[in-house]
Coordinates of C-alpha atoms and ligand atoms in Angstrom, one line a residue:
X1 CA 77.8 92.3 118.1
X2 CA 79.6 89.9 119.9
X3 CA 82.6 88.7 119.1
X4 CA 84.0 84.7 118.7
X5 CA 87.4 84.3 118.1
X6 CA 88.8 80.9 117.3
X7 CA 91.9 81.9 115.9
X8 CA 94.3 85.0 115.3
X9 CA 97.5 85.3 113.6
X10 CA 100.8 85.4 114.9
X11 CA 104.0 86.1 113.1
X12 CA 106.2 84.1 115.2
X13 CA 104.2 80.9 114.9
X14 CA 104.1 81.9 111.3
X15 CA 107.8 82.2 110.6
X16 CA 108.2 78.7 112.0
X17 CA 109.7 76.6 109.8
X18 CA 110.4 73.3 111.8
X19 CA 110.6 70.0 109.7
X20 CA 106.7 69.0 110.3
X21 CA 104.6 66.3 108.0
X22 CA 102.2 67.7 105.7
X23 CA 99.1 66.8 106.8
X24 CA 97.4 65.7 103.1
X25 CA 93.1 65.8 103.8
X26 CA 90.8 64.1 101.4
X27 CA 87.4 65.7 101.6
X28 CA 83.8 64.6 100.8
X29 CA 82.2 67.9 100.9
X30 CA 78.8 67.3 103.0
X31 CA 77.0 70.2 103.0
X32 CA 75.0 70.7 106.5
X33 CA 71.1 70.4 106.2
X34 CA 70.9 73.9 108.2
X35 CA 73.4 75.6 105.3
X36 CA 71.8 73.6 102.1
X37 CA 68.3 75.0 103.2
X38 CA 69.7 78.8 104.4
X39 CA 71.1 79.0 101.0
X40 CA 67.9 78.2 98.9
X41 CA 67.4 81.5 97.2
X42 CA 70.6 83.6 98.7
X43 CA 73.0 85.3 96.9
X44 CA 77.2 85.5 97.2
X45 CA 79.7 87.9 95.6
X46 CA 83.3 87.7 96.0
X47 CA 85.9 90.7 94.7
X48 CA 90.0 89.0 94.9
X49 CA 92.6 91.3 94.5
X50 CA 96.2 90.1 94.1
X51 CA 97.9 87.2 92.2
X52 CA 96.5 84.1 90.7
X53 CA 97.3 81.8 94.0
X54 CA 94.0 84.1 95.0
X55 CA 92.1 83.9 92.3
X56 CA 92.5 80.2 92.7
X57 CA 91.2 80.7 96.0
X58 CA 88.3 82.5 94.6
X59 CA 87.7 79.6 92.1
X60 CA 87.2 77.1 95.4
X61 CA 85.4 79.2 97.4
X62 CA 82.8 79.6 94.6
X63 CA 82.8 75.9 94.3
X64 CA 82.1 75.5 97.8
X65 CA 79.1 77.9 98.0
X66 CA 77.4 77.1 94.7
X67 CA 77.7 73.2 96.0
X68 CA 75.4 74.5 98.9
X69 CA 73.0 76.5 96.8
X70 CA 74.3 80.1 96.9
X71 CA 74.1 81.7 93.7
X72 CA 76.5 84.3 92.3
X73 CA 75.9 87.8 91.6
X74 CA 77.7 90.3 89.8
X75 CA 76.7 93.3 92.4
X76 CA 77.1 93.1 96.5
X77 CA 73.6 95.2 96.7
X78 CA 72.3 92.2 96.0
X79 CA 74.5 89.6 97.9
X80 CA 73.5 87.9 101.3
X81 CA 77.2 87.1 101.7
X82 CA 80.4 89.4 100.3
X83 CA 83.6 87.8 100.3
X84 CA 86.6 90.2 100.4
X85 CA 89.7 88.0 99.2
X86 CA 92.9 90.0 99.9
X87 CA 96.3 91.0 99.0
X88 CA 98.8 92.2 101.4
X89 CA 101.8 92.2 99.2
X90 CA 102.1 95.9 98.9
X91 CA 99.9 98.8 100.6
X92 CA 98.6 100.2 97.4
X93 CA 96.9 96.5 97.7
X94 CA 95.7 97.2 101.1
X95 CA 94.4 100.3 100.4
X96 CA 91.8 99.3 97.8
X97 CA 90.4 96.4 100.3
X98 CA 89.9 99.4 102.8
X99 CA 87.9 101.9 100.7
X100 CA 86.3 98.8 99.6
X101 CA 85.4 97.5 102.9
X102 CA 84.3 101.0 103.8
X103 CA 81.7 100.9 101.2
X104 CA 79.9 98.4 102.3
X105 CA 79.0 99.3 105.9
X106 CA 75.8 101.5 104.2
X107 CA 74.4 97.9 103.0
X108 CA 75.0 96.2 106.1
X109 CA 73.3 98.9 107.9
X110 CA 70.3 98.6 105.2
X111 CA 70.4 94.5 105.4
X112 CA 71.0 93.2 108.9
X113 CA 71.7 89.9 108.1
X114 CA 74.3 90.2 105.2
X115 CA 77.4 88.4 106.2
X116 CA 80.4 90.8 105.3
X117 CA 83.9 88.2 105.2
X118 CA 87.1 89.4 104.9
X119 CA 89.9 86.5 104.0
X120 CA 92.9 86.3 102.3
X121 CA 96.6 87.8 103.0
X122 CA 95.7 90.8 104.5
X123 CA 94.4 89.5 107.2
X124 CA 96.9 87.1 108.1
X125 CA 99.0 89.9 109.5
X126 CA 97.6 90.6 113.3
X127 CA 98.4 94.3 113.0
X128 CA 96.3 94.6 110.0
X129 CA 93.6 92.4 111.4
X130 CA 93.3 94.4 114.9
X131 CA 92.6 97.4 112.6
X132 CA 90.1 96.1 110.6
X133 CA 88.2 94.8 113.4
X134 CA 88.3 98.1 115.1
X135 CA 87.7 99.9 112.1
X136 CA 85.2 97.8 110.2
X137 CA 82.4 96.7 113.0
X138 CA 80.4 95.8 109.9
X139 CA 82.7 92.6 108.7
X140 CA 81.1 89.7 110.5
X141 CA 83.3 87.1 109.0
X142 CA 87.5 87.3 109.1
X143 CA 88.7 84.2 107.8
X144 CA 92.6 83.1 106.9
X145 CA 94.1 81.4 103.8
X146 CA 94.3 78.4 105.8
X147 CA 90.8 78.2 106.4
X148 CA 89.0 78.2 103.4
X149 CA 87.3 74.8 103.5
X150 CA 85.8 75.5 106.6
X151 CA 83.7 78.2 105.2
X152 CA 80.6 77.1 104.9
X153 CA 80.5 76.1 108.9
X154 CA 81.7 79.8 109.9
X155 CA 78.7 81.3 107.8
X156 CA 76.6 78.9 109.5
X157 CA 77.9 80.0 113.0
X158 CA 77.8 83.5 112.2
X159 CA 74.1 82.8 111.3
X160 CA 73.1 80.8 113.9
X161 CA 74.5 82.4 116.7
X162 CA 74.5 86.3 115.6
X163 CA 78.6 86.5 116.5
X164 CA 81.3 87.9 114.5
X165 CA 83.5 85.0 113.7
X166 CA 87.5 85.0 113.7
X167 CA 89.4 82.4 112.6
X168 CA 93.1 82.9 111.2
X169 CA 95.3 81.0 112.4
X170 CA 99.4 81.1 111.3
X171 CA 100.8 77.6 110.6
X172 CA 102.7 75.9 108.6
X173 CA 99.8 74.4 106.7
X174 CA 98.1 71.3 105.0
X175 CA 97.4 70.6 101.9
X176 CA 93.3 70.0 101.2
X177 CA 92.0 67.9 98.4
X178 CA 88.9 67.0 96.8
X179 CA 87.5 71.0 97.6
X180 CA 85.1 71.9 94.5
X181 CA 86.1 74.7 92.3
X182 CA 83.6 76.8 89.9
X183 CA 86.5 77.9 87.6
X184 CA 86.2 81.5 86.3
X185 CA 87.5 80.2 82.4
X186 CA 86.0 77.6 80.7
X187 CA 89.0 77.2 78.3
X188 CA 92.1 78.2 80.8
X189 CA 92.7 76.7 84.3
X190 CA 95.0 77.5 87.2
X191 CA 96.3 74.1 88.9
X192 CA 98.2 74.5 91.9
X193 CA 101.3 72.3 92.6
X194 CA 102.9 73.7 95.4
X195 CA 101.4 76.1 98.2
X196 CA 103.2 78.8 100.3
X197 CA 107.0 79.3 100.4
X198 CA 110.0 79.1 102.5
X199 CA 112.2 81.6 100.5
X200 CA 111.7 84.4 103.3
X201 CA 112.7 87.3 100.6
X202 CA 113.7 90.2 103.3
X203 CA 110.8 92.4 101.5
X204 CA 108.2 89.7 101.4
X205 CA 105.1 88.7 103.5
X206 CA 103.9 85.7 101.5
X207 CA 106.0 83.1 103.6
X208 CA 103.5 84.5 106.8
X209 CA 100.5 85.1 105.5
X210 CA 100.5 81.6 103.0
X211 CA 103.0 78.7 105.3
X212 CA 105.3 76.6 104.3
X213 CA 106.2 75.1 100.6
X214 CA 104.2 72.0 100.2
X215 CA 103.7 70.3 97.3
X216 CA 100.4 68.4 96.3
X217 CA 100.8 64.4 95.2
X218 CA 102.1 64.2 91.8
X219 CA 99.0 61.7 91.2
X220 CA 96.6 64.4 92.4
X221 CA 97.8 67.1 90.3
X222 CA 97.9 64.6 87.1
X223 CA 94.3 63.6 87.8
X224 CA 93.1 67.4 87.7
X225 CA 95.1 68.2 84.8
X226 CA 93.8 65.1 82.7
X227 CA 90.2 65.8 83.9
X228 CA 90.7 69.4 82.8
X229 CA 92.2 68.0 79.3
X230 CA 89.2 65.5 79.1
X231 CA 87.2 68.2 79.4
X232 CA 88.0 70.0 76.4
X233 CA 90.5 72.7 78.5
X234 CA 93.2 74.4 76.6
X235 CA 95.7 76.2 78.8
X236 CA 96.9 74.7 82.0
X237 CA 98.9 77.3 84.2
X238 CA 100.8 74.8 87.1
X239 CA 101.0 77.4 90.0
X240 CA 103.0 78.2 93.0
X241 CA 105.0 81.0 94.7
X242 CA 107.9 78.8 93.3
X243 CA 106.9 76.5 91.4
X244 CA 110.7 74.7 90.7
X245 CA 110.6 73.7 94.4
X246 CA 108.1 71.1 93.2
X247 CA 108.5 67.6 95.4
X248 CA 111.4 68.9 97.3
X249 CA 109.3 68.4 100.4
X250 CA 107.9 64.6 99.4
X251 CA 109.3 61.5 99.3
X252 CA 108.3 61.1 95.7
X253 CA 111.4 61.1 93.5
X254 CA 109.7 63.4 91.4
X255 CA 110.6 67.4 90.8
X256 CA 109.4 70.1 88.6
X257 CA 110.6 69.0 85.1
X258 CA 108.9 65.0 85.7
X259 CA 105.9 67.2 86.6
X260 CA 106.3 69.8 83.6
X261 CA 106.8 66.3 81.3
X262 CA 103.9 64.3 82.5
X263 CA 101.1 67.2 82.1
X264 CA 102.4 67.8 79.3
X265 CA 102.5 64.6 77.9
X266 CA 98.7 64.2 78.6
X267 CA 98.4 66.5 75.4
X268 CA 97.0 70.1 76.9
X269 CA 97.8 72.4 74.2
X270 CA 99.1 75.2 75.9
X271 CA 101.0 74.5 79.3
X272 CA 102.1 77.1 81.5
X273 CA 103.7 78.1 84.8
X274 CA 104.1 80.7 87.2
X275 CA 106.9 82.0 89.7
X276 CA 109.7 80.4 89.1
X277 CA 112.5 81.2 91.5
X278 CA 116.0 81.5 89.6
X279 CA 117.3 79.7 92.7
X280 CA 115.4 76.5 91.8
X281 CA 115.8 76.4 88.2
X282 CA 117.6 73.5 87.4
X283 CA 119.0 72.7 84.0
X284 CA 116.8 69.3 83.7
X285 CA 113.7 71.7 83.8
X286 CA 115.0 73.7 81.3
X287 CA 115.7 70.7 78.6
X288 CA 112.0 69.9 79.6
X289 CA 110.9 73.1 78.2
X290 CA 112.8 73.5 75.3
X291 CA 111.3 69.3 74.3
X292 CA 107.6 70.0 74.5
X293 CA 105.9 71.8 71.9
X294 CA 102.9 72.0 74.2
X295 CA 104.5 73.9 76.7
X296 CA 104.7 77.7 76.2
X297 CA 108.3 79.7 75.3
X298 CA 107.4 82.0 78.4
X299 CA 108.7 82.1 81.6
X300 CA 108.3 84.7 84.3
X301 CA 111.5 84.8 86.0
X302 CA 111.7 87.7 88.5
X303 CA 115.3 89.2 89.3
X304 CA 113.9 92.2 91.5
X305 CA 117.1 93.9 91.7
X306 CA 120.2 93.8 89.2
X307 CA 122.7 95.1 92.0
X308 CA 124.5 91.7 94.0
X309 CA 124.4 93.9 97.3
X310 CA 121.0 94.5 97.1
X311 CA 120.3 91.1 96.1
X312 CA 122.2 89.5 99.3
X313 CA 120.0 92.1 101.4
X314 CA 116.7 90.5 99.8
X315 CA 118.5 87.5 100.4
X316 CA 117.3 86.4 96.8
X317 CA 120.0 83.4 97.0
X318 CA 121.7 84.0 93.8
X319 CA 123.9 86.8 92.3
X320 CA 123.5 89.0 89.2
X321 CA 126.1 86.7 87.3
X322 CA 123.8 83.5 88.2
X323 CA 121.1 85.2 86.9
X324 CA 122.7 85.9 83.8
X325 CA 124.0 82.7 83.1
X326 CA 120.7 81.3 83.8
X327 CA 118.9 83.8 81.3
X328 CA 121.7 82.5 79.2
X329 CA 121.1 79.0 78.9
X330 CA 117.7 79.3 78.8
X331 CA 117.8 81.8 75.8
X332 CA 120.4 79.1 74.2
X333 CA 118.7 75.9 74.5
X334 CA 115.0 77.6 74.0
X335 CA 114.7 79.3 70.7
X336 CA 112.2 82.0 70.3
X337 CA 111.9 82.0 74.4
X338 CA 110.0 85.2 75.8
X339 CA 111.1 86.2 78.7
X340 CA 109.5 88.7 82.1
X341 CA 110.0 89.8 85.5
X342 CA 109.3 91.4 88.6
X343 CA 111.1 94.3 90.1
X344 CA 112.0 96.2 93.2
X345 CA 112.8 99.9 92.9
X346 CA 113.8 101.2 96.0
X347 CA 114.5 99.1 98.6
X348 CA 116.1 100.3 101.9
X349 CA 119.2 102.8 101.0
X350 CA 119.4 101.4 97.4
X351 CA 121.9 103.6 96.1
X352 CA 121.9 105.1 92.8
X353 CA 124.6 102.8 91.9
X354 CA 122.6 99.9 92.7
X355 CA 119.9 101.0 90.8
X356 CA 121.6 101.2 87.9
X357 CA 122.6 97.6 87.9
X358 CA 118.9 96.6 87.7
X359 CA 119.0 99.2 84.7
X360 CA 121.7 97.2 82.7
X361 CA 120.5 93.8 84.1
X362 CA 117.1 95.0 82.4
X363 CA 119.1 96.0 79.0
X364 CA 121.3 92.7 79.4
X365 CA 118.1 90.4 79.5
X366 CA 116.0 92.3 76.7
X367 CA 112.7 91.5 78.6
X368 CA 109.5 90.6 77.0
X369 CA 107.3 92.3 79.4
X370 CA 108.1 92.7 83.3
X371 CA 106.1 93.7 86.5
X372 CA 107.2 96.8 88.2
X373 CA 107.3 98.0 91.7
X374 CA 108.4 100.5 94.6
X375 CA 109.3 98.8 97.5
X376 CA 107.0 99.0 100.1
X377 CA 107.5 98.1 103.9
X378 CA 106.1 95.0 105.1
X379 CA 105.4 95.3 108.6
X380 CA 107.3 91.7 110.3
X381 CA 109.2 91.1 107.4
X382 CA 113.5 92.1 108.1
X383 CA 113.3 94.9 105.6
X384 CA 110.5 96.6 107.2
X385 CA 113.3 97.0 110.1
X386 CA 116.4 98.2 108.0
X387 CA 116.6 102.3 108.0
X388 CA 116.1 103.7 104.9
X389 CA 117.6 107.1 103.8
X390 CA 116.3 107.2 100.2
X391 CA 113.3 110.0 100.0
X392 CA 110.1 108.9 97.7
X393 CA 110.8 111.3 95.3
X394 CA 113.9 109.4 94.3
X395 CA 112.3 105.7 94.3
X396 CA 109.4 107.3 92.0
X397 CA 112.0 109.1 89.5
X398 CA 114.2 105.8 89.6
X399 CA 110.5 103.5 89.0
X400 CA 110.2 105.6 85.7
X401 CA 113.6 105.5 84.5
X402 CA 113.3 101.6 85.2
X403 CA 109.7 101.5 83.4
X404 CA 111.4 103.7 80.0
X405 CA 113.9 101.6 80.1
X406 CA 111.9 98.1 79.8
X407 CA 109.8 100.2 77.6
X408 CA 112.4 99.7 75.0
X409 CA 112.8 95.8 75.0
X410 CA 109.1 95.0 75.4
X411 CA 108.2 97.7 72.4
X412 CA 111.3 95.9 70.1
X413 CA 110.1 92.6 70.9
X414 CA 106.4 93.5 70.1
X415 CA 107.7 95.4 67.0
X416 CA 109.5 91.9 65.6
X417 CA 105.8 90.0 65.4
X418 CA 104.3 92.7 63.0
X419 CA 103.9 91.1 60.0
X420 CA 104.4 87.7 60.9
X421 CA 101.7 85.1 61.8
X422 CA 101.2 83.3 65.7
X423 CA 98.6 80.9 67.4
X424 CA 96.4 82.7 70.0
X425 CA 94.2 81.7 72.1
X426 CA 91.0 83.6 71.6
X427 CA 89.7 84.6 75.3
X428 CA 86.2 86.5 74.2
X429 CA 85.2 89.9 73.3
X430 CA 88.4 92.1 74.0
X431 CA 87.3 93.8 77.3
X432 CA 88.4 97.7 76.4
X433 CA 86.6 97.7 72.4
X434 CA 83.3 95.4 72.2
X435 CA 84.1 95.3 68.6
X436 CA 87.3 93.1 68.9
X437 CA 88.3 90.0 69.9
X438 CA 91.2 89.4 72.4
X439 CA 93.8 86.7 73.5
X440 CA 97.3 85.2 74.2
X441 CA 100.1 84.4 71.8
X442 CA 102.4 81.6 73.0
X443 CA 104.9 84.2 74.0
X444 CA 102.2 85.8 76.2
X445 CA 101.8 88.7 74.0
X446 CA 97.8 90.5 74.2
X447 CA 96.9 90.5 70.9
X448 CA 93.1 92.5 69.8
X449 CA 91.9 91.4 66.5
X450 CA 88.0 91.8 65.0
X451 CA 86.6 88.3 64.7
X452 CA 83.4 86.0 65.8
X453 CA 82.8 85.3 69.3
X454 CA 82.3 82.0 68.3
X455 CA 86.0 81.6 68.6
X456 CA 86.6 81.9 72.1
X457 CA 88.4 79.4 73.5
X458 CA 89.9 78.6 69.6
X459 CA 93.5 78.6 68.5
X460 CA 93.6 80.2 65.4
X461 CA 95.9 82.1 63.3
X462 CA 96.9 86.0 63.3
X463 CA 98.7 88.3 61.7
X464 CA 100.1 91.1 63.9
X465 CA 100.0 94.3 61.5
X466 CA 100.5 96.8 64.5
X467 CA 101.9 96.8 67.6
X468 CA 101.3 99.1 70.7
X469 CA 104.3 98.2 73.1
X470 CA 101.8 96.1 75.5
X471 CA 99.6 94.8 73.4
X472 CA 99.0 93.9 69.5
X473 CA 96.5 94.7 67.1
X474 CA 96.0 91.3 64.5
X475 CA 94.2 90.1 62.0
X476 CA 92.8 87.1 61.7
X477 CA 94.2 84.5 59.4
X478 CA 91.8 82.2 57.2
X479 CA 93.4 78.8 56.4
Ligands
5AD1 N1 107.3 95.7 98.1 C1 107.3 95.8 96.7 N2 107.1 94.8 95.9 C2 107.0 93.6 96.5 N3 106.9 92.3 96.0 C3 106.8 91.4 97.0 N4 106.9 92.1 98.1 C4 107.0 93.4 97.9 C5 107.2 94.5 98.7 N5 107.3 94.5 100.0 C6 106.8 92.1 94.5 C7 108.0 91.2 94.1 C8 107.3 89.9 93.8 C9 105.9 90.4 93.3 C10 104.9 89.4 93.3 O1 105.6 91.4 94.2 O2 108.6 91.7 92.9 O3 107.9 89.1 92.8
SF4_2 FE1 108.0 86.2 98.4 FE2 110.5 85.5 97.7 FE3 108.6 83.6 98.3 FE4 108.4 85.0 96.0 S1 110.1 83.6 96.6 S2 106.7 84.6 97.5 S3 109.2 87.1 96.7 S4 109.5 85.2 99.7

């Protein structure tokens, strides 16, 4: 097959970080009369791994090919187009797309026209897209997270001309509006408010593979939330890589907490949002949080390392004592606040020392619930570069001392609902025991109680009689 490239990635363009206008597109969304008519009948399927900035992504591009007539399937033996959306944020991530992608070269060779598209993070990093493109001759589409509303015009050149298609290209990035989105939850919505980010954490490739932080117009966003609350929605989740840089990059006068207030003023009953970067968080936000019943006691607050050294090497921007005091003033001015995090075991020559920081940072804080992880080389990123002495063996033993030791907060702060009584938001049938019903406390908590399906997407009332650590066992509360 012959091979088109428009576009490939290039770290050095991507790292560039030059003051540049956002570009802001408002789009109509024609759909070609070659496209509307080679969908009639065909079949997608699209498999995202990674965070929610993804699935978001996966929420779009669904919009896009159901607005030209592709319908979904739950199985790529039947699809006429797969969509791989990746993650490249650790190689366990990476790992999963490859045996994935592997998979699939028995249906290509069964279907000859079934385009096979590979977009997302992964391939946003040129070393890992020359591989894939040697490795994979079956992938006839490789398309970047900056490209995404072109993509029903690459599946039609891909069609049309019988040429594997590559377009990734590393910039600083615009911001798109008006793209359709086929949600994947009819009662909770992602909203994004700020793309990429310019934090350049030594560890992490999200600066590269997603551009620079830009924010959307505070109108825009208002207009999707209040159409999502007109339409009967009951959790918003505002999302970003960093989400309290908010408007730093417009002219607006507006930041985070006038953000945080306004949607929540519009009267969604649950309001969320995720990261937040300690380094943004100002006190005004907050006050914000602690006013509005509406938006949820829960913020995700990643520290990845307790240790100040290590934290300067990560170039994280604040020290363990900021953190602290932050944690602090939240936990004063926001009773009842839950609290969780991310963390780094193991970064390069992390002493035991050091580690043990992040141990009493983790017993100082009394976490909620907290995201794990053992650092893993980023190739382009300035970590990937730094020697490391510390064997495996040790960054696995120090992971589960770390993941014991959170144990203990997040099973004492479970242990404290039993017996008491909280709003969840019911999701559906609980997806481990058909015979239950799952959803979200406030605090974030997984609670499983029995209970009609009916409810889904209520707020109702239950009583936590059990907990186990990660999730609670209710029952349901008639008022
Ligand atoms: N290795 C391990 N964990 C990482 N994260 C980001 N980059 C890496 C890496 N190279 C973690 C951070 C971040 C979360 C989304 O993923 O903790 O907050
Ligand atoms: Fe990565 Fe740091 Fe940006 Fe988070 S804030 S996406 S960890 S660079």
């Amino acid at each position: 097959m012959k091979t088109n490239v428009i576009s490939k990635p290039n770290l050095i363009v991507a790292k560039n970080r030059q003051k540049e206008v956002t570009n802001f597109h408002y789009l109509d969304n024609t759909v070609s009369d070659f496209i509307k008519e080679y969908a009639k009948g065909k079949f997608y399927f699209i498999r995202t791994y990674g965070c929610q900035a993804n699935v978001r992504d996966e929420e779009t591009m669904k919009g896009i090919l159901e607005l030209a007539g592709f319908t979904l399937v739950d199985e790529e033996k039947d699809a006429d187009i797969i969509i791989i959306n990746t993650c490249a944020v650790r190689e366990n991530a990476e790992d999963k797309v490859y045996g994935e992608i592997g998979n699939l070269k028995g249906l290509k060779s069964k279907k000859k026209d079934l385009v096979v598209a590979i977009c997302g993070c992964m391939v946003e990093q040129p070393e890992i897209l020359n591989k894939v493109l040697e490795k994979f001759p079956h992938i006839s589409l490789v398309f970047g997270t900056h490209e995404i509303q072109n993509l029903l015009g690459y599946i039609e050149e891909v069609i049309r001309t019988k040429t594997r298609l590559i377009a990734v290209e590393s910039k600083q990035g615009d911001v798109y509006e008006g793209l359709p989105a086929c949600r994947n939850n009819k009662h909770k919505a992602f909203v994004n408010i700020i793309y990429g980010c310019n934090k350049f954490c030594t560890y992490c490739i999200v600066p590269y593979t997603r551009g620079k932080e830009r924010s959307r117009h505070f109108d825009d966003i208002i207009k999707e939330c209040k159409d999502l609350v007109d339409n009967g929605y009951k959790e918003i989740t505002l999302l970003g890589q960093n989400v309290n840089a908010y408007g730093k990059d417009l002219d607006e006068g507006k930041d985070f907490s006038d953000l945080l207030e306004s949607v929540a003023k519009l009267g969604i009953p649950r309001l969320r949002f995720t990261t937040s970067h300690p380094w943004d968080f100002s006190s005004k936000m907050i006050d914000v949080i602690a006013k509005y019943p509406n938006i949820m006691k829960f913020i995700h607050l990643p520290v990845q390392s307790g240790n100040d050294e290590i934290l300067k090497l990560m170039g994280r921007r604040y020290n363990s004592k900021q953190y602290k005091d932050l944690v602090d003033e939240m936990k004063k001015k926001i009773p009842g606040l839950a609290l969780s995090t991310d963390i780094i075991v193991g970064f390069p020559n992390e002493s035991e020392e050091q580690f043990l920081d992040t141990i009493e940072m983790v017993k100082y804080v009394q976490y909620d619930s907290a995201f794990t992880f053992i650092y893993s080389p980023r190739f382009g990123t300035p970590a990937a570069n730094m020697k490391d002495d510390v064997p495996y063996e040790v960054k696995s033993k120090r992971f589960i001392q770390l993941v014991n030791e959170l144990e203990k907060s997040v099973s004492a702060s479970s242990e404290r609902m039993v017996d008491k009584i909280y709003d969840v938001l019911v999701d559906g049938l609980s997806k481990t025991d058909s015979n239950m019903l799952s959803g979200y406390t406030e605090s974030n908590k997984l609670v499983h109680f029995k209970g009609d399906e009916t409810l889904a997407g209520q707020i109702v009332k239950v009583k936590i009689i059990k907990s186990k650590t990660y999730s609670l066992i209710g029952e349901l509360v008639n008022e």
